[in-house]
Coordinates of C-alpha atoms in Angstrom, one line a residue:
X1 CA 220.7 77.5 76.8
X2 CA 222.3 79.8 79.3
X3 CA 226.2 79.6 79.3
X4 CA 226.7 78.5 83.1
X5 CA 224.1 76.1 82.5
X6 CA 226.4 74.8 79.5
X7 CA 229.1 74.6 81.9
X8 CA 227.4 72.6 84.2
X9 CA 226.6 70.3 81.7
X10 CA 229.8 69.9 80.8
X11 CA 231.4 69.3 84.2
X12 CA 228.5 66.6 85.1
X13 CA 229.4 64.9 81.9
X14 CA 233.3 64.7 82.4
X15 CA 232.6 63.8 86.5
X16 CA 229.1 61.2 86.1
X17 CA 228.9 60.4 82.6
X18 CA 225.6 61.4 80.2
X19 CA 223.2 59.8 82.7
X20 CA 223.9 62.8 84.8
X21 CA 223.5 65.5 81.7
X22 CA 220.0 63.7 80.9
X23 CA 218.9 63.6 84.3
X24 CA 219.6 67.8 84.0
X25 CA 218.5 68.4 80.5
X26 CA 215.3 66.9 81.7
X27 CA 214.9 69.2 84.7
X28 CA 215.4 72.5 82.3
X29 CA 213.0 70.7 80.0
X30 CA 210.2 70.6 83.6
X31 CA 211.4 74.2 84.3
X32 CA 211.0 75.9 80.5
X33 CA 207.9 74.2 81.2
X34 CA 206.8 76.3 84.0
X35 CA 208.5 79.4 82.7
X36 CA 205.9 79.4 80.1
X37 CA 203.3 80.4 82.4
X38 CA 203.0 83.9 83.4
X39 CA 203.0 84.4 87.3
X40 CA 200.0 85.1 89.3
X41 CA 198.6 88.2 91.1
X42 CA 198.6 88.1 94.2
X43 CA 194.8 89.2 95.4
X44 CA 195.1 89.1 98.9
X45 CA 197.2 87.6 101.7
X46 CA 194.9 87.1 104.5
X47 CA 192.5 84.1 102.7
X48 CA 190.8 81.6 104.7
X49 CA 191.8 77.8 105.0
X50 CA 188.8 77.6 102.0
X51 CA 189.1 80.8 100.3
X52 CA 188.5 79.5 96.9
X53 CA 186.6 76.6 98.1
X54 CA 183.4 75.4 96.5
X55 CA 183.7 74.7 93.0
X56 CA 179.6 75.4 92.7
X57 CA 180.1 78.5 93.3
X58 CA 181.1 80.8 90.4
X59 CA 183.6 83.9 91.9
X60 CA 184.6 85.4 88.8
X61 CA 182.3 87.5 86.1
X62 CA 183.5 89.5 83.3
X63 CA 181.6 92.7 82.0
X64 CA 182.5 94.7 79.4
X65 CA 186.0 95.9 80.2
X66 CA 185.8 95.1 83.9
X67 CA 186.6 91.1 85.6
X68 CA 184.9 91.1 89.0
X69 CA 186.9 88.9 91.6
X70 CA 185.4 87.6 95.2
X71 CA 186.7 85.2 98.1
X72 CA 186.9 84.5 101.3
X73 CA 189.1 85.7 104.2
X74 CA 190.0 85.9 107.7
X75 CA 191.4 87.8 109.9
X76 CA 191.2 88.1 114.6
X77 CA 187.9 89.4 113.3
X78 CA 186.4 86.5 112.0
X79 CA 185.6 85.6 108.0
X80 CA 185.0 88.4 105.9
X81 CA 183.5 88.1 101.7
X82 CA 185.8 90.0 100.1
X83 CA 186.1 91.3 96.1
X84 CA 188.3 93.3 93.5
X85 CA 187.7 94.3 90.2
X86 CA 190.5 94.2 87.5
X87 CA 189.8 97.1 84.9
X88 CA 191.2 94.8 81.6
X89 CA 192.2 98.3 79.9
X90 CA 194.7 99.0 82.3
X91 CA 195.4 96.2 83.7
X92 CA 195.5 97.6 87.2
X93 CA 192.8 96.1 90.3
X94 CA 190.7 97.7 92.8
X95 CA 191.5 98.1 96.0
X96 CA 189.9 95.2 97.9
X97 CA 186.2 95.4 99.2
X98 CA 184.5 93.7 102.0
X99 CA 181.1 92.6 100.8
X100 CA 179.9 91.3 103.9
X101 CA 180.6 88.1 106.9
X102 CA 180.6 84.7 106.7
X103 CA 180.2 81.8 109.7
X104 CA 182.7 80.0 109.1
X105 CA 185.1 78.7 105.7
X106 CA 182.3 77.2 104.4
X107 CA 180.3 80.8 103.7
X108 CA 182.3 82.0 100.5
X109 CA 180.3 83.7 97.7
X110 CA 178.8 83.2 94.6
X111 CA 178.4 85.8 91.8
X112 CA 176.3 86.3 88.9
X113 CA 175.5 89.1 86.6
X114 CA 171.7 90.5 85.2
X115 CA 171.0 92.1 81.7
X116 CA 171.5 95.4 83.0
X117 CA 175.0 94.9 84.9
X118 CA 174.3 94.5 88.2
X119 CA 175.8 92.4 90.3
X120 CA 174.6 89.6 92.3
X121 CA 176.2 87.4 95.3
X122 CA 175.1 84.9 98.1
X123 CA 176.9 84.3 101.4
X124 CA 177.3 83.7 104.4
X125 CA 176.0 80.3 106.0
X126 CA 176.6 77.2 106.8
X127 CA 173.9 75.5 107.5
X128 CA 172.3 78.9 108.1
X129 CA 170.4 81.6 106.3
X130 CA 172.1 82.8 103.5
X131 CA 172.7 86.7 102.9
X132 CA 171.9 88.0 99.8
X133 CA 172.9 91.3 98.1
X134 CA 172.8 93.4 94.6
X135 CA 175.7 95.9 93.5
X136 CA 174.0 99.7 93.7
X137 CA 175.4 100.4 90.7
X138 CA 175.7 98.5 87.1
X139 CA 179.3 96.7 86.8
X140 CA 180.8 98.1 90.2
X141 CA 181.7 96.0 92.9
X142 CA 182.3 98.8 95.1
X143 CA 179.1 99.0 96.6
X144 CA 175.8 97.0 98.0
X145 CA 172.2 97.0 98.8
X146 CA 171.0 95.8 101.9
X147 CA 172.0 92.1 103.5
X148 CA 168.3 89.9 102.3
X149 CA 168.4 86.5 103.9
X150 CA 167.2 83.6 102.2
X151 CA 166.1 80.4 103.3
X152 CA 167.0 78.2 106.4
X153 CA 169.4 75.6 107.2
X154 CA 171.4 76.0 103.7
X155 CA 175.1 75.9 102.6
X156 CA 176.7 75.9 98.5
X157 CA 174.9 78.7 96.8
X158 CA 175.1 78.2 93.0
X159 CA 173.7 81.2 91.4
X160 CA 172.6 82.0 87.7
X161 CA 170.6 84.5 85.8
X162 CA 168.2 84.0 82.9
X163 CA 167.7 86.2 79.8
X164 CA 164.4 87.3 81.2
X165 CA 166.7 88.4 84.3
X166 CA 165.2 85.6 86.7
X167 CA 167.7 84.4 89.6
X168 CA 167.8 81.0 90.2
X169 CA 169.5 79.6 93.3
X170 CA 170.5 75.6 94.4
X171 CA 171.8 75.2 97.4
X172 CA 172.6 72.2 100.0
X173 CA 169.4 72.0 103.1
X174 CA 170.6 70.5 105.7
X175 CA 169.1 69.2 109.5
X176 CA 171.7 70.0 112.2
X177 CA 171.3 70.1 116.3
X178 CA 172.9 72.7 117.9
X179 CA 176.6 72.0 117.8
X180 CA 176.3 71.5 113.8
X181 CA 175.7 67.7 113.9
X182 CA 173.5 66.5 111.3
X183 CA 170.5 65.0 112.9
X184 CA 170.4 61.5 112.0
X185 CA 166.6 61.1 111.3
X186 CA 166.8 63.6 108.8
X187 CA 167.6 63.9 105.0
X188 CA 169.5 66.0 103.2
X189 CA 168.1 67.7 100.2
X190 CA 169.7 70.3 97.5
X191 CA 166.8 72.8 97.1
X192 CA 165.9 74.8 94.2
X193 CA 164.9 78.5 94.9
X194 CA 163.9 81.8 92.1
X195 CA 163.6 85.2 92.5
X196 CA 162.0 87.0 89.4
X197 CA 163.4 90.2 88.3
X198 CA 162.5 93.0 90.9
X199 CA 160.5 90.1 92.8
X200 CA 161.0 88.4 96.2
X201 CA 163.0 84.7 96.4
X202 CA 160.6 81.9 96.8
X203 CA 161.6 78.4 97.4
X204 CA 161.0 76.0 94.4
X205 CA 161.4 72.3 95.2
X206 CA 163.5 70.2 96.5
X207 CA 165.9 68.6 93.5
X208 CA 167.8 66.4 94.7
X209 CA 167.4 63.9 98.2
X210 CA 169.9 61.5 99.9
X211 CA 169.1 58.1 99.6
X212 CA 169.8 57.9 103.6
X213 CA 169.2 60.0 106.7
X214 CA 172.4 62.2 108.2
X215 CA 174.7 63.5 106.6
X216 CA 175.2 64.1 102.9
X217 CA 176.8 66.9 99.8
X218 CA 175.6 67.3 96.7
X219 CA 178.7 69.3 95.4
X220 CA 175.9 70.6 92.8
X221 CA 176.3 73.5 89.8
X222 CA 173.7 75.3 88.0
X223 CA 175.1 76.1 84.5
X224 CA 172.5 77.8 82.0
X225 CA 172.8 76.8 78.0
X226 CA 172.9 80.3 75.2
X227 CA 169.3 80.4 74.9
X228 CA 168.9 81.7 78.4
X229 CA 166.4 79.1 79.4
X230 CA 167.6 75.9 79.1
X231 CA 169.6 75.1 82.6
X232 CA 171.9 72.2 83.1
X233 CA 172.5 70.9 86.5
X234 CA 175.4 68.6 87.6
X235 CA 176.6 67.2 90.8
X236 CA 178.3 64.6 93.0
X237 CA 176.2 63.0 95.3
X238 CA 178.2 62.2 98.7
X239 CA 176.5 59.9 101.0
X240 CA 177.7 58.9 104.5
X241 CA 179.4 59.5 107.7
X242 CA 183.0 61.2 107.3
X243 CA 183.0 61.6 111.1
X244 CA 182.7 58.1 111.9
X245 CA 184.2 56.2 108.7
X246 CA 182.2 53.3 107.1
X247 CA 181.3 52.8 103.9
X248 CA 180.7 55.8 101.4
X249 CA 179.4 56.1 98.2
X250 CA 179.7 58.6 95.3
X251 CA 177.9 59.3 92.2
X252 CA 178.6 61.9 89.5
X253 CA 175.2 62.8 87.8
X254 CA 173.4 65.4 85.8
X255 CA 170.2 66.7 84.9
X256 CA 168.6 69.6 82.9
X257 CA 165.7 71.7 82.6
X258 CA 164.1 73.3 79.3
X259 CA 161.4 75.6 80.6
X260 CA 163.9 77.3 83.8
X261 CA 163.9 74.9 86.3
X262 CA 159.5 74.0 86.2
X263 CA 160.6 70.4 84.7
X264 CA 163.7 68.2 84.8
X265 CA 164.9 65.4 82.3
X266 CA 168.0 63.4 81.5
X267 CA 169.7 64.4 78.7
X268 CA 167.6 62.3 76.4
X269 CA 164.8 63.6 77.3
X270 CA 163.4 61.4 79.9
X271 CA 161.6 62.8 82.7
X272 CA 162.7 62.8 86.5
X273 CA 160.5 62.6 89.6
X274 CA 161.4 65.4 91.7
X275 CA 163.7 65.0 93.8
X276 CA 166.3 62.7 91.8
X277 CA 168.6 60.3 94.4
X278 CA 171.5 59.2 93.4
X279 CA 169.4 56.2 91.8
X280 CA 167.4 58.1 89.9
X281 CA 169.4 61.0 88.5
X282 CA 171.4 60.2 84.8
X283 CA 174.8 58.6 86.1
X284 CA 178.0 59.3 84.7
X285 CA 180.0 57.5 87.7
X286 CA 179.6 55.9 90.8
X287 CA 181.9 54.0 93.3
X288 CA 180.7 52.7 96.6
X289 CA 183.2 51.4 99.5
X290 CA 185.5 52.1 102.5
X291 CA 188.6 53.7 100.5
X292 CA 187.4 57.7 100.5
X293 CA 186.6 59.5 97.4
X294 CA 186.9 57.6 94.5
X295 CA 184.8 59.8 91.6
X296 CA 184.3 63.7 91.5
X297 CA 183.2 66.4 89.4
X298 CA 183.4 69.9 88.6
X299 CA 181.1 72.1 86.8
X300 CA 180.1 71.0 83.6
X301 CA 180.5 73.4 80.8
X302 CA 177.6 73.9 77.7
X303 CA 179.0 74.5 74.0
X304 CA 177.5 77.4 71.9
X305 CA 175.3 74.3 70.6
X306 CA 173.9 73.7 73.9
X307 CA 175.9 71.0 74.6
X308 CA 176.7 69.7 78.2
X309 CA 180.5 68.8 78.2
X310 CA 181.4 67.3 81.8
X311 CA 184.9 66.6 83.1
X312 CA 185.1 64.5 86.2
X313 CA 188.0 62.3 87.6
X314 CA 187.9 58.7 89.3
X315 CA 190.7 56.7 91.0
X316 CA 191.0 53.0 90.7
X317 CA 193.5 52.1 93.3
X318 CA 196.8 53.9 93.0
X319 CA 195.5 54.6 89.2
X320 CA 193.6 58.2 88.8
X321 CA 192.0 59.3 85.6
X322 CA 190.7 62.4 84.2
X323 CA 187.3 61.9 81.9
X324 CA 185.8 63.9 79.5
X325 CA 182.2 62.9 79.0
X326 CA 179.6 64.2 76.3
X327 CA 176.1 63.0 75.7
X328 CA 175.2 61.5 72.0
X329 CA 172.3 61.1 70.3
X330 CA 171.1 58.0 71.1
X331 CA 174.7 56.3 72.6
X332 CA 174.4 57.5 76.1
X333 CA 177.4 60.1 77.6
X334 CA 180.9 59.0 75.4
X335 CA 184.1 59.1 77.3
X336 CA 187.2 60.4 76.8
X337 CA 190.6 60.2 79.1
X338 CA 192.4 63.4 79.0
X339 CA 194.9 61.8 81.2
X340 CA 197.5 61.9 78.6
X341 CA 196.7 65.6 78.1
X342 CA 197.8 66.3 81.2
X343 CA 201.9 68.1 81.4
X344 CA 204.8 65.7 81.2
X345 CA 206.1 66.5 85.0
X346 CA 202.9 65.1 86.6
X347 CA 202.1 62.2 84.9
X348 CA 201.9 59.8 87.0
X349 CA 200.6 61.7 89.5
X350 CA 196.8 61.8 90.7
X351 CA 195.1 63.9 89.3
X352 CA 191.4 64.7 90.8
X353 CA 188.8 67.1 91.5
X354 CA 188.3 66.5 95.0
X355 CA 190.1 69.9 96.0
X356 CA 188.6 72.1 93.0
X357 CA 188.3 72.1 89.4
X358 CA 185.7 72.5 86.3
X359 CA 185.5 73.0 83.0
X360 CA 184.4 76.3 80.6
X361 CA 183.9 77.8 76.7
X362 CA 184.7 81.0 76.4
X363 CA 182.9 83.0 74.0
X364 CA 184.8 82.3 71.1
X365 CA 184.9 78.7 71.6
X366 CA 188.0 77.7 73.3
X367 CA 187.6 74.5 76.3
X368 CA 189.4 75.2 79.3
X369 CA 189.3 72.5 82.1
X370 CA 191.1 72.6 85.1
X371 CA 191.7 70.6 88.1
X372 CA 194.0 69.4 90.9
X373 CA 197.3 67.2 90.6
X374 CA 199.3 65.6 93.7
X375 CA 202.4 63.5 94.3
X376 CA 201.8 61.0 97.4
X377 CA 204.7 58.8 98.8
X378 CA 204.2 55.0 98.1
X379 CA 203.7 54.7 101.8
X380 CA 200.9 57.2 101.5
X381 CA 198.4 55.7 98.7
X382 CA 196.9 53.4 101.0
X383 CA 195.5 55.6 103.8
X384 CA 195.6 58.7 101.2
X385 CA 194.5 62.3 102.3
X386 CA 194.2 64.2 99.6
X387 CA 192.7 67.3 101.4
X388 CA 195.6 69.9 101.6
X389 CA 198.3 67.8 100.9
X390 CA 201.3 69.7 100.5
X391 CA 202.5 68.4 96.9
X392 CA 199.0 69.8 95.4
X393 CA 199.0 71.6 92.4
X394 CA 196.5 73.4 89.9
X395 CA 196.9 72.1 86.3
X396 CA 195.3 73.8 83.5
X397 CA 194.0 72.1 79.6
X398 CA 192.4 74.0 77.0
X399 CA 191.5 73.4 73.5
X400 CA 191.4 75.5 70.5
X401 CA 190.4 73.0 67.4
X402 CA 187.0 71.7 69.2
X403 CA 188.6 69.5 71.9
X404 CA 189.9 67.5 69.3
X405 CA 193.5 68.1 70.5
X406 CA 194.0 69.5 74.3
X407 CA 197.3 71.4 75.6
X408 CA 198.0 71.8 79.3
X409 CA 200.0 73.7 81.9
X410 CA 201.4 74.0 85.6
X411 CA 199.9 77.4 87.3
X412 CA 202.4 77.2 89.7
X413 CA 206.6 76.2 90.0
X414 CA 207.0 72.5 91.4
X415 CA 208.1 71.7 94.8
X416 CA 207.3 74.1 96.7
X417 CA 206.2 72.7 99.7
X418 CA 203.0 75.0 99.8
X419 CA 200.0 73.5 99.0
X420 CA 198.8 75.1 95.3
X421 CA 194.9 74.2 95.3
X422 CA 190.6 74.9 95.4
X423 CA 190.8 76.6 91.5
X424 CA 188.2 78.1 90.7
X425 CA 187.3 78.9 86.8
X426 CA 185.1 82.0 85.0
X427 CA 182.0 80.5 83.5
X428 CA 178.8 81.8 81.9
X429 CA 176.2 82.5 84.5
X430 CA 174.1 83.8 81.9
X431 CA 174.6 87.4 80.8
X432 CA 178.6 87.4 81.9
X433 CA 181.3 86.9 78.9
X434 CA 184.2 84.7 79.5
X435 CA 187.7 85.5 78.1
X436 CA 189.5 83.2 75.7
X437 CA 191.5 82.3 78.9
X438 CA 189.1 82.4 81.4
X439 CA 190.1 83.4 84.4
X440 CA 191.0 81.2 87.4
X441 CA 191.8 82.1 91.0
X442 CA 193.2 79.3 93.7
X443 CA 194.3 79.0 97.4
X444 CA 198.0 79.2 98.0
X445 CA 198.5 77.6 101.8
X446 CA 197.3 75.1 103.9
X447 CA 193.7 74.2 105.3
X448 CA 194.2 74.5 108.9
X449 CA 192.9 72.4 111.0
X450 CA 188.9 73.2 112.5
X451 CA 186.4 75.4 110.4
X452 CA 186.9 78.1 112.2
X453 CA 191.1 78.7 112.2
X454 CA 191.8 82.1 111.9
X455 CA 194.5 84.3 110.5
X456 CA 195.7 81.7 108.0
X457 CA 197.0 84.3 105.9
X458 CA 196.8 82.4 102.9
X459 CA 197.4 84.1 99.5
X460 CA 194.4 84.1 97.0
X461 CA 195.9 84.0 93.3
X462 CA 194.6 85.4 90.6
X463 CA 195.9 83.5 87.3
X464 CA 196.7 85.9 84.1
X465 CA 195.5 85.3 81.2
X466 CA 198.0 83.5 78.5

């Protein structure tokens, strides 16, 4: 221990008593705690009030030597997709690229990789056409092909790529009037779209459908399994009006495909009826009421067996849980709570994956989940806004033995008053590798208030590796 921090001791023990030298012992026992984690590179400081946002959406791919990096920011200008690459040799990063525009904070990117190291990334809309482009050179972020637009009325690209090299896209397809309202009559519907190697994109199916007309998410990730074919597909339904309160429901649920999206099963086996609702899909959660968001997900991750392993967190009353659910043979999805996993400083606190989180293998086996943490007032649990709240924090778990034991960390110091939050995590897309830290970038600074708030200048962190 540091000598003036012996003194101290000392003199609060003399003046208060030992009461007083616990109550410090115990706050150099929260701050070794942080110490341990190494502190973040700061990617850019212009980032939007969501320039992280949308845990579907992967942002991070490792090839070879080289970890490719994209966001969101804003500037006067408007919203701008933005990358950097971090050369793991050297350790040193790009300078930063502008990929291409976006609408509004909704219209970050997602990234994915082919066999031959190019580079793939949707943008742009929301509730629009998205853009699509490919690097013009094999692991280089540097430069693009021409702006492709795909679809109509479509937000939340999640993007993977096959071993055969086949794109396949899921996205949210939405009915809005002309100010962006969603058109009551209408469903929502998360649509499935491919685009064969060196061929055009063509619109699949629909996958999944509200249960109700207006509005609706999905919050839904593609994840593919090693054999290059087998895709996984999990989500949380959203269903009802934020703008005009009432009752909401919620339903974390998941559903794969064996043949590359052609036909969809639970994880037994059984088949679905395209598209799944939230009745019909394989349910790991549900909640239905007036109190907000009660259950949520991240990205599932799959296990060099093929194995889905699904982190999601649900809040009963002022109680919040983290869950770790796996399917098994014959008994359904098992559950585990990793709430006790979770660092000493923030027990206590909810934890959820409302603002960001998700789970990934690297390739040498190790589990890292993340997700969000936050410390509301007493006065605050009952009418509880979670979105941006200043006490957020990113919290990160990972096991080495099998998820048999998990250990966990703080990304960033305690108490800062700036709002730590939307992580997002380095998975497989299909031909990427993933670190035995996979990397994570976040959002350090506040939401603003409207979708379109400019110069936020909010600092994008990128989170070394341990």
């Amino acid at each position: 221990m540091p000598e003036h921090y012996l003194s101290l001791a000392y003199d609060l023990m003399r003046k208060a008593g030992w009461r007083a030298l616990f109550a410090l012992l115990a706050g150099l026992t929260v701050q070794a705690e942080q110490s341990a984690v190494a502190a973040p590179t700061v990617l850019s400081n212009a980032g939007c009030g969501r320039a992280t946002a949308y845990w579907e959406q992967n942002k991070i791919i490792t090839v070879g030597e080289k970890t490719h990096v994209v966001w969101l920011d804003s500037d006067a200008s408007g919203f701008h997709v933005r990358g950097r690459t971090l050369d793991r040799t050297t350790g040193v990063w790009s300078p930063t690229v502008t990929i291409g525009e976006a609408q509004d904070n909704h219209g970050g990117p997602g990234l994915t990789v082919d066999s031959q190291g190019y580079l793939h990334v949707l943008y742009y809309p929301h509730h629009e056409q998205f853009r699509y482009r490919r690097s013009t050179r094999p692991n280089d972020l540097s430069e693009w092909g021409s702006e492709i637009r795909v679809g109509e009325g479509l937000s939340f690209p999640s993007l993977i790529c096959l071993a055969d090299d086949t794109l396949l896209l899921s996205a949210r397809r939405g009915y809005h009037d002309a100010d962006g309202k969603p058109i009551e009559s209408r469903q929502v519907e998360q649509e499935f779209w491919r685009k064969p190697a060196g061929g055009e994109w063509e619109r699949v199916t629909a996958l999944i459908r509200s249960r109700y007309s207006g509005y609706a998410q999905f919050a839904a990730a593609l994840i593919p399994s090693p054999d290059g074919k087998t895709v996984h597909l999990n989500c949380r339904i959203y269903e009802g009006n934020p703008f005009i309160g009432g009752y909401q429901a919620y339903t974390v649920g998941y559903m794969r495909s064996t043949d590359g999206g052609v036909t969809w099963t639970k994880a037994d086996g059984t088949p679905l009826t395209l598209p799944v609702t939230a009745d019909t899909i394989e349910v790991l959660a549900k909640d239905i009421g007036l109190a907000g968001p009660q259950v949520h997900s991240g990205p599932l991750a799959v296990d060099a067996a093929g194995v889905p392993h699904h982190a999601y967190t649900a809040r009963f009353g002022k109680d919040t849980r983290l869950y770790l659910a796996t399917p098994a043979p014959g008994l359904g999805w098992t559950r585990r709570d990793l709430t006790p996993d979770l660092p000493a400083a923030v027990q206590g606190w909810v934890v959820t994956m409302t603002m960001g989180g998700g789970m990934s293998f690297s390739d040498s086996g190790r589990a890292t989940i993340i997700a969000v943490v936050l410390n509301p007032s007493a006065e605050e649990y009952d009418t509880l806004k979670e979105w941006g709240h200043p006490t957020t924090e990113v919290v990160r778990l990972w096991s080495d033995d099998g998820l048999k034991t998990f250990q966990s960390e703080i990304l960033s110091p305690l108490n800062t008053g700036q709002t730590h939050w939307l992580p997002n995590i380095e998975r497989h897309t299909g031909h990427n590798r993933v670190p035995d830290a996979p990397g994570i970038i976040y959002t350090a600074g506040g939401a603003g208030e409207h979708l379109k708030d400019l110069e936020l200048n909010n600092e994008v962190r990128w989170q070394p590796q341990r």
